Amino acid sequence: MGAPPQLTADQRSAALAKAKESRQIRSAAKNRVKSGELSLSDIFMLAEKDSFIAKMRVFDLLAALNGVGKIRATAIMERLNISPTRRIQGLGKHQISALRNEFSPAKSRGKLIVLSGPGGVGKSTIAAYIREHGTFWVSVSSTTRQPRKSEKNGVEYFFLTEEEFDQEIAKNHFLEWAHFAGARYGTPREPVEQGLLAGRNVLLEIDIEGAKQVKTQAPEAILVFLEPPSWEELVSRLERRATDSPQRRAERLQLAQEELAAASFFDHRLINDQVESVVQKLLSLASAH
Ligand SMILES: Nc1ncnc2c1ncn2[C@@H]1O[C@H](COP(=O)(O)OP(=O)(O)OP(=O)(O)O)[C@@H](O)[C@H]1O
Ligand SMILES: Nc1nc2c(ncn2[C@@H]2O[C@H](COP(=O)(O)O)[C@@H](O)[C@H]2O)c(=O)[nH]1
């Protein structure tokens, strides 16, 4: 490769200004994708006229799409044989149409994935990771239990009074609901249905009783039972989490023995050894079904 051309000070500052403008345009476009204002097809159309947009990385575009995130973007690109560094201008006709198909509004219904398992196995840790990375859309449950210190209404849960929960049941607003450890928990039906209709894969992180109800109402749901690597590891996770008194922990462990016996009801069993590897396996299950 020859030496780079010598630029005058003016040429260098013009090149820097152009690079800055290009970054700003791409960043603004990504934000409009994130907010849902622009679709993937809109960006492909813009890229035909705008060389800055055409230079946007496909990975950045996919990861910005609502409900996609970095893990799913990587998985989609691998499946469609698109190089991780590919820019929009470098996509072939078939790749563009495969991507359009993947995100077309007329796309088939999303998958409903139910993650359950014994207390302390790591269900909410996995759900939090998936929510953060946008792997699937994660349902926000309603509960009558009190919020923990770090929890915010509408983020981890919708915290309802007993009366409000009763009203939701009466209006048939729950896809399922169950009693757990002295409180009630339920999955709001409407956002789940909307997500599935929009072609999104939806994850419910719920207890075993709730999982059984979902299977009755939606037999196509994929039921996944999360297991600890060993009984000792389950005990030590509950101890390390340190959210329960010793007596409460003993009750949880007693209940966990019954919960572990329910594994055979589920379609799939996954051992929660490493969070990222569980998430990858959930992705594979959703694609395979
Ligand atoms: N793969 C993992 N490796 C090591 N520790 C983990 C893993 N997954 C979760 N943990 C830890 O185990 C503890 C229990 O996890 P978590 O609270 O997510 O369990 P849970 O199944 O949601 O429990 P519950 O049903 O009581 O709400 C936490 O301290 C968490 O950090
Ligand atoms: N049946 C349902 N169970 C749910 C729902 N949301 C959460 N859960 C389960 O409750 C226990 C306790 O959760 P915690 O946050 O209080 O520790 C745990 O097993 C969750 O999976 C729901 O909507 N329905």
PDB file of N, CA and C and ligand atoms in Angstrom, residues 115-119 123-124 141-143 145 148 151 157 176-178 180 185-188 205-211 241 252 259, ligand 2:
ATOM      1  N   LEU A 115     -39.858 -18.654  31.120  1.00  0.00           N
ATOM      2  CA  LEU A 115     -38.695 -19.085  31.895  1.00  0.00           C
ATOM      3  C   LEU A 115     -39.125 -19.264  33.345  1.00  0.00           C
ATOM      4  N   SER A 116     -38.920 -20.487  33.835  1.00  0.00           N
ATOM      5  CA  SER A 116     -39.340 -20.780  35.198  1.00  0.00           C
ATOM      6  C   SER A 116     -38.270 -21.629  35.865  1.00  0.00           C
ATOM      7  N   GLY A 117     -38.486 -21.946  37.128  1.00  0.00           N
ATOM      8  CA  GLY A 117     -37.484 -22.756  37.832  1.00  0.00           C
ATOM      9  C   GLY A 117     -37.517 -22.445  39.316  1.00  0.00           C
ATOM     10  N   PRO A 118     -36.733 -23.168  40.094  1.00  0.00           N
ATOM     11  CA  PRO A 118     -36.780 -22.972  41.541  1.00  0.00           C
ATOM     12  C   PRO A 118     -36.289 -21.593  41.965  1.00  0.00           C
ATOM     13  N   GLY A 119     -36.765 -21.134  43.101  1.00  0.00           N
ATOM     14  CA  GLY A 119     -36.340 -19.842  43.645  1.00  0.00           C
ATOM     15  C   GLY A 119     -34.828 -19.819  43.828  1.00  0.00           C
ATOM     16  N   LYS A 123     -33.419 -16.843  37.702  1.00  0.00           N
ATOM     17  CA  LYS A 123     -34.392 -16.429  36.668  1.00  0.00           C
ATOM     18  C   LYS A 123     -34.365 -14.917  36.441  1.00  0.00           C
ATOM     19  N   SER A 124     -34.427 -14.148  37.550  1.00  0.00           N
ATOM     20  CA  SER A 124     -34.500 -12.692  37.338  1.00  0.00           C
ATOM     21  C   SER A 124     -33.155 -12.138  36.862  1.00  0.00           C
ATOM     22  N   SER A 141     -44.320  -7.959  35.038  1.00  0.00           N
ATOM     23  CA  SER A 141     -45.446  -8.532  35.787  1.00  0.00           C
ATOM     24  C   SER A 141     -46.020  -7.520  36.770  1.00  0.00           C
ATOM     25  N   SER A 142     -47.232  -7.824  37.229  1.00  0.00           N
ATOM     26  CA  SER A 142     -47.819  -7.076  38.343  1.00  0.00           C
ATOM     27  C   SER A 142     -47.688  -7.935  39.593  1.00  0.00           C
ATOM     28  N   THR A 143     -47.510  -7.282  40.725  1.00  0.00           N
ATOM     29  CA  THR A 143     -47.436  -8.040  41.973  1.00  0.00           C
ATOM     30  C   THR A 143     -48.007  -7.232  43.137  1.00  0.00           C
ATOM     31  N   ARG A 145     -46.620  -7.808  46.109  1.00  0.00           N
ATOM     32  CA  ARG A 145     -45.565  -7.722  47.133  1.00  0.00           C
ATOM     33  C   ARG A 145     -44.967  -6.313  47.150  1.00  0.00           C
ATOM     34  N   ARG A 148     -38.628  -4.038  46.529  1.00  0.00           N
ATOM     35  CA  ARG A 148     -37.345  -4.060  47.247  1.00  0.00           C
ATOM     36  C   ARG A 148     -36.662  -2.705  47.025  1.00  0.00           C
ATOM     37  N   GLU A 151     -35.877  -1.548  43.510  1.00  0.00           N
ATOM     38  CA  GLU A 151     -36.900  -1.742  42.466  1.00  0.00           C
ATOM     39  C   GLU A 151     -37.748  -0.484  42.231  1.00  0.00           C
ATOM     40  N   TYR A 157     -41.416  -4.541  38.223  1.00  0.00           N
ATOM     41  CA  TYR A 157     -42.818  -4.947  38.410  1.00  0.00           C
ATOM     42  C   TYR A 157     -43.713  -3.711  38.380  1.00  0.00           C
ATOM     43  N   GLU A 176     -52.046 -14.972  33.024  1.00  0.00           N
ATOM     44  CA  GLU A 176     -51.981 -15.952  34.110  1.00  0.00           C
ATOM     45  C   GLU A 176     -51.709 -15.190  35.385  1.00  0.00           C
ATOM     46  N   TRP A 177     -52.059 -15.786  36.507  1.00  0.00           N
ATOM     47  CA  TRP A 177     -51.614 -15.206  37.785  1.00  0.00           C
ATOM     48  C   TRP A 177     -51.557 -16.314  38.819  1.00  0.00           C
ATOM     49  N   ALA A 178     -50.736 -16.091  39.861  1.00  0.00           N
ATOM     50  CA  ALA A 178     -50.575 -17.133  40.880  1.00  0.00           C
ATOM     51  C   ALA A 178     -50.166 -16.506  42.210  1.00  0.00           C
ATOM     52  N   PHE A 180     -47.574 -16.594  45.261  1.00  0.00           N
ATOM     53  CA  PHE A 180     -46.206 -17.071  45.530  1.00  0.00           C
ATOM     54  C   PHE A 180     -45.714 -16.379  46.793  1.00  0.00           C
ATOM     55  N   TYR A 185     -48.885 -12.614  41.909  1.00  0.00           N
ATOM     56  CA  TYR A 185     -48.110 -12.175  40.744  1.00  0.00           C
ATOM     57  C   TYR A 185     -48.921 -12.492  39.498  1.00  0.00           C
ATOM     58  N   GLY A 186     -48.928 -11.566  38.520  1.00  0.00           N
ATOM     59  CA  GLY A 186     -49.670 -11.841  37.281  1.00  0.00           C
ATOM     60  C   GLY A 186     -49.014 -11.202  36.078  1.00  0.00           C
ATOM     61  N   THR A 187     -49.230 -11.829  34.917  1.00  0.00           N
ATOM     62  CA  THR A 187     -48.679 -11.312  33.646  1.00  0.00           C
ATOM     63  C   THR A 187     -49.749 -10.509  32.924  1.00  0.00           C
ATOM     64  N   PRO A 188     -49.551  -9.202  32.753  1.00  0.00           N
ATOM     65  CA  PRO A 188     -50.526  -8.403  31.987  1.00  0.00           C
ATOM     66  C   PRO A 188     -50.665  -8.940  30.554  1.00  0.00           C
ATOM     67  N   GLU A 205     -40.930 -14.308  32.806  1.00  0.00           N
ATOM     68  CA  GLU A 205     -40.151 -14.932  33.898  1.00  0.00           C
ATOM     69  C   GLU A 205     -41.134 -15.113  35.042  1.00  0.00           C
ATOM     70  N   ILE A 206     -41.646 -16.334  35.193  1.00  0.00           N
ATOM     71  CA  ILE A 206     -42.753 -16.545  36.139  1.00  0.00           C
ATOM     72  C   ILE A 206     -42.577 -17.866  36.894  1.00  0.00           C
ATOM     73  N   ASP A 207     -43.435 -18.077  37.911  1.00  0.00           N
ATOM     74  CA  ASP A 207     -43.283 -19.298  38.705  1.00  0.00           C
ATOM     75  C   ASP A 207     -43.931 -20.495  37.970  1.00  0.00           C
ATOM     76  N   ILE A 208     -43.763 -21.663  38.575  1.00  0.00           N
ATOM     77  CA  ILE A 208     -44.155 -22.898  37.881  1.00  0.00           C
ATOM     78  C   ILE A 208     -45.670 -22.979  37.678  1.00  0.00           C
ATOM     79  N   GLU A 209     -46.420 -22.571  38.686  1.00  0.00           N
ATOM     80  CA  GLU A 209     -47.874 -22.574  38.580  1.00  0.00           C
ATOM     81  C   GLU A 209     -48.320 -21.696  37.396  1.00  0.00           C
ATOM     82  N   GLY A 210     -47.699 -20.515  37.290  1.00  0.00           N
ATOM     83  CA  GLY A 210     -48.024 -19.595  36.186  1.00  0.00           C
ATOM     84  C   GLY A 210     -47.649 -20.212  34.843  1.00  0.00           C
ATOM     85  N   ALA A 211     -46.504 -20.899  34.793  1.00  0.00           N
ATOM     86  CA  ALA A 211     -46.052 -21.517  33.539  1.00  0.00           C
ATOM     87  C   ALA A 211     -47.081 -22.548  33.068  1.00  0.00           C
ATOM     88  N   ARG A 241     -27.101 -14.123  47.759  1.00  0.00           N
ATOM     89  CA  ARG A 241     -28.030 -13.039  47.424  1.00  0.00           C
ATOM     90  C   ARG A 241     -28.410 -12.250  48.678  1.00  0.00           C
ATOM     91  N   ARG A 252     -37.593 -21.273  51.487  1.00  0.00           N
ATOM     92  CA  ARG A 252     -37.390 -21.229  50.030  1.00  0.00           C
ATOM     93  C   ARG A 252     -36.753 -22.526  49.529  1.00  0.00           C
ATOM     94  N   GLU A 259     -40.246 -27.571  43.693  1.00  0.00           N
ATOM     95  CA  GLU A 259     -40.188 -26.930  42.370  1.00  0.00           C
ATOM     96  C   GLU A 259     -39.310 -27.744  41.413  1.00  0.00           C
TER      97      GLU A 259
HETATM   98  N1  LIG B   2     -47.063 -16.748  38.102  1.00  0.00           N
HETATM   99  C1  LIG B   2     -46.275 -15.670  38.072  1.00  0.00           C
HETATM  100  N2  LIG B   2     -45.102 -15.680  38.756  1.00  0.00           N
HETATM  101  C2  LIG B   2     -44.310 -14.599  38.660  1.00  0.00           C
HETATM  102  C3  LIG B   2     -44.659 -13.466  37.903  1.00  0.00           C
HETATM  103  N3  LIG B   2     -43.679 -12.556  38.032  1.00  0.00           N
HETATM  104  C4  LIG B   2     -42.734 -13.085  38.806  1.00  0.00           C
HETATM  105  N4  LIG B   2     -43.100 -14.320  39.189  1.00  0.00           N
HETATM  106  C5  LIG B   2     -42.380 -15.277  40.052  1.00  0.00           C
HETATM  107  O1  LIG B   2     -42.547 -14.933  41.402  1.00  0.00           O
HETATM  108  C6  LIG B   2     -41.458 -15.471  42.161  1.00  0.00           C
HETATM  109  C7  LIG B   2     -40.933 -14.467  43.148  1.00  0.00           C
HETATM  110  O2  LIG B   2     -40.411 -13.362  42.506  1.00  0.00           O
HETATM  111  P1  LIG B   2     -39.679 -12.197  43.336  1.00  0.00           P
HETATM  112  O3  LIG B   2     -39.331 -11.140  42.317  1.00  0.00           O
HETATM  113  O4  LIG B   2     -40.663 -11.711  44.347  1.00  0.00           O
HETATM  114  O5  LIG B   2     -38.463 -12.837  43.975  1.00  0.00           O
HETATM  115  C8  LIG B   2     -40.393 -15.891  41.140  1.00  0.00           C
HETATM  116  O6  LIG B   2     -40.474 -17.313  41.033  1.00  0.00           O
HETATM  117  C9  LIG B   2     -40.871 -15.257  39.861  1.00  0.00           C
HETATM  118  O7  LIG B   2     -40.497 -16.018  38.731  1.00  0.00           O
HETATM  119  C10 LIG B   2     -45.901 -13.498  37.195  1.00  0.00           C
HETATM  120  O8  LIG B   2     -46.290 -12.556  36.497  1.00  0.00           O
HETATM  121  N5  LIG B   2     -46.657 -14.606  37.316  1.00  0.00           N
END
